[in-house]
C-alpha atoms as one frame of an Amber mdcrd trajectory, in Angstrom:
protein
 145.171 218.773  83.223 147.363 221.872  83.649 151.119 221.627  84.126 150.909
 222.816  87.733 148.142 220.317  88.523 150.173 217.542  86.886 153.247 218.421
  88.959 151.164 218.621  92.138 149.620 215.203  91.420 153.077 213.767  90.749
 154.442 215.172  94.028 151.606 213.576  96.000 152.177 210.267  94.216 155.894
 210.295  95.049 155.195 211.077  98.706 152.882 208.077  98.938 155.441 205.633
  97.588 156.677 203.053 100.043 160.349 203.438  99.138 160.207 207.068 100.277
 160.047 205.679 103.830 163.396 205.278 105.585 162.035 202.280 107.532 161.204
 200.485 104.306 164.542 201.311 102.673 166.577 199.847 105.545 164.486 196.659
 105.546 164.833 195.840 101.825 165.521 192.206 100.964 167.093 191.293  97.630
 165.194 188.658  95.662 168.377 187.624  93.832 170.076 187.095  97.187 167.094
 185.234  98.599 166.832 182.629  95.819 168.921 179.642  96.796 168.995 180.722
 100.436 167.962 178.468 103.349 164.503 178.251 104.913 164.644 177.351 108.620
 161.998 176.532 111.221 161.742 178.017 114.717 164.418 175.656 115.977 166.852
 176.869 113.360 166.747 173.609 111.425 166.883 173.906 107.666 163.624 172.885
 106.012 164.629 173.543 102.427 166.020 176.085  99.990 164.214 178.947  98.245
 163.622 178.219  94.549 161.355 181.213  93.889 158.987 183.696  95.487 155.315
 183.772  94.495 153.487 187.131  94.470 150.109 188.386  93.308 151.469 190.753
  90.693 148.180 191.750  89.063 145.788 192.639  91.836 144.178 195.694  93.449
 147.115 196.319  95.822 149.669 199.018  94.896 152.466 196.710  96.082 152.186
 193.013  95.138 151.920 190.830  98.273 154.031 187.713  98.589 151.650 184.737
  98.659 154.203 181.986  99.218 157.543 180.375  98.428 158.610 177.586  96.123
 160.982 175.372  98.124 163.356 172.597  97.166 163.333 169.801  99.706 165.671
 167.102  98.540 164.703 166.445  94.941 161.176 167.713  95.382 159.792 171.201
  94.767 156.824 172.247  96.880 154.809 175.329  97.834 154.885 177.046 101.220
 152.035 179.505 101.900 152.880 183.015 103.118 150.997 182.638 106.422 153.751
 180.290 107.658 156.553 182.797 106.983 157.876 184.453 110.116 160.554 186.779
 108.757 162.438 187.217 105.518 166.061 188.222 106.074 168.808 188.930 103.572
 169.410 185.541 101.953 167.407 183.626 104.561 163.772 182.873 105.456 162.645
 181.944 108.953 159.282 180.258 109.536 156.859 181.135 112.313 156.162 177.498
 113.200 158.081 174.238 113.512 155.442 172.373 111.511 154.599 173.473 108.003
 151.986 172.468 105.477 153.822 171.701 102.235 151.706 171.334  99.121 152.005
 171.260  95.361 152.085 174.688  93.730 149.104 175.653  91.571 149.263 179.136
  90.098 146.227 181.254  90.948 144.933 184.180  88.836 147.348 187.090  88.853
 150.196 185.172  90.525 153.728 185.061  89.155 157.054 183.560  90.136 159.141
 186.669  90.695 162.435 184.999  89.860 161.237 183.156  86.778 158.688 185.595
  85.359 159.931 189.081  86.341 163.637 189.061  87.255 165.795 189.750  84.175
 162.635 190.446  82.129 161.566 193.661  80.415 159.534 196.270  82.246 158.623
 199.911  81.703 160.156 202.606  83.875 157.284 205.095  83.737 159.183 207.867
  85.507 162.127 207.576  83.130 159.865 206.692  80.165 162.018 203.822  79.003
 162.067 200.067  78.601 164.570 198.344  80.856 165.223 195.025  82.614 164.909
 194.034  86.250 168.414 193.361  87.590 166.963 192.704  91.045 163.664 192.945
  92.897 163.241 194.112  96.478 160.873 192.783  99.125 160.030 194.496 102.404
 157.562 194.107 105.285 154.701 196.568 104.898 151.945 196.686 107.525 151.340
 192.989 108.300 152.793 191.242 105.252 155.761 191.042 102.926 155.322 192.848
  99.620 157.274 193.644  96.478 158.221 197.300  96.859 160.878 198.028  94.261
 163.131 197.073  91.409 166.785 197.727  90.566 167.705 198.107  86.890 171.338
 199.184  87.266 174.337 197.465  85.701 176.321 197.360  89.016 173.505 195.326
  90.561 173.554 192.903  87.642 177.328 192.512  88.117 176.810 192.065  91.864
 174.786 188.933  91.166 177.799 187.413  89.409 179.962 187.762  92.524 180.122
 185.788  95.793 176.855 184.900  97.462 177.480 187.336 100.326 177.372 190.133
  97.736 174.202 188.878  96.085 172.073 189.385  99.195 173.229 192.994  99.650
 170.480 195.475  98.587 171.265 198.867  97.068 168.552 201.276  98.317 170.097
 204.212  96.460 169.302 202.513  93.120 165.792 201.289  93.863 162.820 202.253
  91.680 159.525 202.187  93.525 157.216 199.472  92.220 154.506 202.038  91.498
 156.873 203.667  88.988 157.103 200.577  86.790 154.839 198.442  84.637 155.963
 194.796  84.513 155.236 192.085  81.987 154.693 188.487  83.073 153.161 186.268
  80.420 152.426 183.465  82.858 150.010 185.670  84.816 147.702 186.599  81.965
 145.109 184.039  83.021 143.946 186.473  85.682 140.782 188.566  85.313 141.348
 191.286  82.650 139.875 194.027  84.814 142.360 193.205  87.580 145.332 193.341
  85.219 144.163 196.658  83.794 143.664 198.224  87.206 147.184 197.381  88.301
 149.145 198.056  85.143 147.408 201.151  83.785 147.834 202.906  87.137 151.408
 203.627  86.094 150.894 203.929  82.339 147.960 206.349  82.130 150.259 209.334
  82.742 152.272 208.718  79.576 151.713 210.705  76.396 151.044 208.856  73.119
 154.566 209.727  71.919 156.047 208.180  75.076 153.965 205.036  74.670 155.073
 204.818  71.042 158.731 204.885  72.093 158.050 202.162  74.637 156.183 199.973
  72.143 159.090 200.248  69.713 161.577 199.092  72.367 159.577 196.169  73.764
 159.892 192.588  72.622 157.070 190.997  70.672 155.304 189.307  73.600 155.617
 192.320  75.905 154.433 194.678  73.169 151.257 192.690  72.609 150.651 192.467
  76.345 150.950 196.236  76.702 148.526 196.762  73.823 146.088 194.459  75.579
 146.200 196.655  78.691 145.419 199.884  76.876 142.026 201.083  75.772 141.780
 200.894  71.943 141.654 204.692  71.664 144.782 205.123  73.799 146.591 202.381
  71.884 145.613 203.919  68.535 146.992 207.316  69.595 150.308 205.644  70.410
 150.363 203.727  67.117 149.974 206.991  65.206 153.271 208.155  66.734 155.271
 205.031  65.854 157.862 204.708  63.130 156.237 203.156  60.008 158.447 200.052
  60.013 157.741 199.375  63.698 154.008 199.902  63.200 154.029 197.510  60.262
 155.678 194.822  62.404 153.268 195.431  65.268 150.184 195.018  63.077 151.575
 191.785  61.651 152.282 190.422  65.136 148.844 191.210  66.565 145.819 188.995
  66.272 143.906 190.102  63.125 140.758 191.133  65.016 142.795 193.219  67.463
 144.881 194.761  64.686 141.723 195.674  62.765 140.247 197.318  65.878 143.400
 199.376  66.400 143.525 200.558  62.782 139.821 201.412  62.939 140.491 203.654
  65.986 143.319 205.530  64.238 142.733 208.791  62.404 141.828 208.038  58.750
 145.035 209.454  57.253 147.216 207.602  59.768 145.253 204.385  59.232 145.672
 204.704  55.476 149.437 205.100  55.841 149.564 202.018  58.051 147.526 199.928
  55.597 149.672 200.972  52.626 152.701 199.301  54.210 150.958 195.905  54.365
 150.600 193.406  51.548 147.270 193.451  49.635 146.243 190.219  51.345 147.053
 191.541  54.837 145.304 194.816  54.054 142.091 193.148  52.909 142.161 190.805
  55.896 142.084 193.788  58.260 139.567 195.800  56.223 137.257 192.796  56.140
 137.196 192.743  59.942 136.255 196.438  60.303 132.769 197.984  60.305 131.535
 198.392  56.731 131.397 202.198  56.743 134.895 202.704  58.158 136.360 200.098
  55.805 134.724 201.786  52.798 136.188 205.167  53.797 139.688 203.714  54.093
 139.339 201.955  50.739 138.456 205.322  49.171 141.538 206.912  50.689 143.694
 204.054  49.471 142.659 204.798  45.881 144.679 208.026  46.050 148.297 207.591
  45.087 150.977 207.842  47.750 152.873 211.121  47.438 149.754 213.133  46.605
 147.529 215.372  48.710 144.750 212.788  48.536 147.091 210.095  49.808 148.097
 212.145  52.852 144.833 213.910  53.736 142.525 213.234  56.643 138.787 213.027
  55.997 137.929 214.412  59.427 136.192 217.692  58.545 133.940 220.118  60.367
 131.757 222.202  58.056 129.364 225.112  58.580 126.874 227.214  56.637 126.744
 231.005  56.526 123.331 231.254  58.171 124.550 229.524  61.346 125.763 231.349
  64.433 129.198 230.812  65.963 127.798 229.064  69.060 126.312 226.317  66.877
 129.642 225.725  65.152 131.468 225.600  68.486 129.006 222.987  69.678 129.759
 220.866  66.618 133.470 221.233  67.274 133.003 220.062  70.854 131.437 216.861
  69.544 134.674 216.188  67.627 136.948 216.485  70.652 138.497 213.066  70.007
 139.771 214.421  66.650 141.135 217.691  68.049 144.625 217.058  66.635 143.160
 216.728  63.114 141.069 219.913  63.145 142.492 223.440  62.947 139.767 225.173
  60.949 136.122 224.936  59.886 135.183 224.812  56.205 132.207 227.026  55.313
 130.173 225.635  52.397 127.166 226.811  50.381 123.881 224.984  49.793 125.595
 222.740  47.227 128.458 221.923  49.624 130.951 223.983  47.628 133.705 225.718
  49.558 133.141 229.380  50.470 135.678 230.031  53.211 138.016 228.310  55.685
 137.748 229.797  59.193 140.611 229.149  61.615 139.855 228.084  65.164 141.352
 231.305  66.539 138.866 233.421  64.604 136.039 231.252  65.935 137.401 231.468
  69.480 137.412 235.285  69.603 134.048 235.741  67.838 130.852 236.423  69.764
 128.589 233.414  70.305 125.721 235.195  68.564 127.790 236.301  65.549 126.762
 234.950  62.170 129.208 232.778  60.272 128.418 235.004  57.268 129.935 237.979
  59.132 133.178 236.083  59.664 133.215 235.063  56.004 132.787 238.695  54.951
 135.614 239.862  57.222 138.005 237.121  56.017 137.249 237.903  52.366 139.717
 240.806  52.545 142.542 238.264  52.859 141.591 236.448  49.671 140.094 233.053
  48.886 141.171 229.983  50.853 144.102 228.082  49.375 143.110 224.593  48.248
 144.662 221.620  46.481 143.267 218.745  44.406 143.602 215.106  45.500 146.207
 214.464  42.789 148.362 217.465  43.712 151.955 216.308  44.401 152.972 216.759
  48.031 155.903 218.978  47.103 153.518 221.372  45.380 151.112 221.226  48.307
 153.999 222.039  50.666 154.914 225.102  48.606 151.318 226.348  48.740 151.174
 225.725  52.498 154.318 227.810  53.049 153.099 230.601  50.766 149.769 230.724
  52.574 151.470 230.641  56.013 148.818 228.159  57.089 148.871 225.024  59.237
 146.680 223.038  56.846 145.187 223.026  53.348 141.762 221.874  52.253 141.592
 219.205  49.568 138.661 219.773  47.197 137.217 217.734  44.331 136.497 218.929
  40.790 133.389 220.825  41.930 135.162 222.589  44.832 133.558 220.391  47.481
 135.904 219.793  50.464 136.788 216.103  50.760 139.697 216.275  53.194 142.393
 218.306  54.881 146.142 217.920  54.691 147.972 219.001  57.832 151.441 220.509
  58.071 152.841 217.680  60.194 151.517 215.087  57.751 153.330 216.879  54.929
 156.575 216.787  56.890 156.112 213.105  57.774 155.489 212.221  54.135 158.299
 214.290  52.623 161.015 213.737  55.231 160.610 210.089  56.301 164.333 209.635
  56.829 164.243 212.240  59.606 161.526 210.466  61.551 157.942 211.402  62.214
 157.326 214.987  63.335 154.083 215.698  65.155 153.293 219.267  66.155 150.674
 217.941  68.526 153.434 216.707  70.859 154.514 220.285  71.479 150.922 221.364
  72.043 150.499 218.726  74.753
């Protein structure tokens, strides 16, 4: 999606948010102020006190509807269904009928207790791309029911809750984040249907780049981190894992269920997966490899045989090759099939009938060539610039970096003893490997 299209989509999304409405903002009710407040019937008699508010957090609705209240009546806690609620005021609930049906509370799929499960818990502010905590939640009437419309994460609101009760019920509309701008975590609601949870939570998260998701994963607690990983498609999660700091990634893989961890590593690019596996103990590494498809596990085992700090230890095995008798259109078609690996491919290796390297053609040269042009013509034209620069698997990374700079290239091919290409080492992988103390640098972030 282009930048202008992304901005246009974001503007439409913001305009559709409930908290953009003045009517909604003036009718906000603080959850923190509501808990402990009285519940009265039509006659004004107190029925009980609010213990918590139940909402269907993971459902198809953009704003979670309130499905009932947990009340304290004497020493007993009971459930009051939402259809008996007349109006929710600041710090007070009024019922629509003098007689109410009180029943024991049984959590249904997707339901959470907002005070117990969400308030003061971690959530993701998607607009601000950060992990924060809910200092207060805001309810408001929307159409014909009461829904959760926003969250406040500010320190003044947290301090407000420590003051007198009359302060606690006072909402702060100027600090509210619309509920559609956040992704919450509530462990007690994970019994709901997976497809429902995904539909609700990924609506806010799908806009984030892998680097943003990586930052969020690093800041989340263990339970929330695993819940977020469960929401993401394996490919999306793997892209985020590739952007994480090595120590954080190591912890994440140890925390995850082995089958899930193996699936995530399998979805990562081979060089990134190899780096992740190196940081585990031999027993942990074999446990994950044993749970992967045989072919993928064998490829990673081959990469692990190369020593760390060498070209072979940092290379990716994702390669696109071509022969001189092919036309450019055929090569472009093969590149299109590798779209999922676009960040690992910046050139096409041309090989002879014995798979020995002849030339390395950059994507720009392929892009400007005619569809009907022969690869051999491109090879002949590039010959004036000399042979492609290559390294061996055992070449030290420092030496490979020097050759990369001298060649003014963005990658180097790694070839075996018979000049057959076996991998490619990318510029950002060299920087990651040689400057770990400065953090991971990924050129692809700038390209996105």
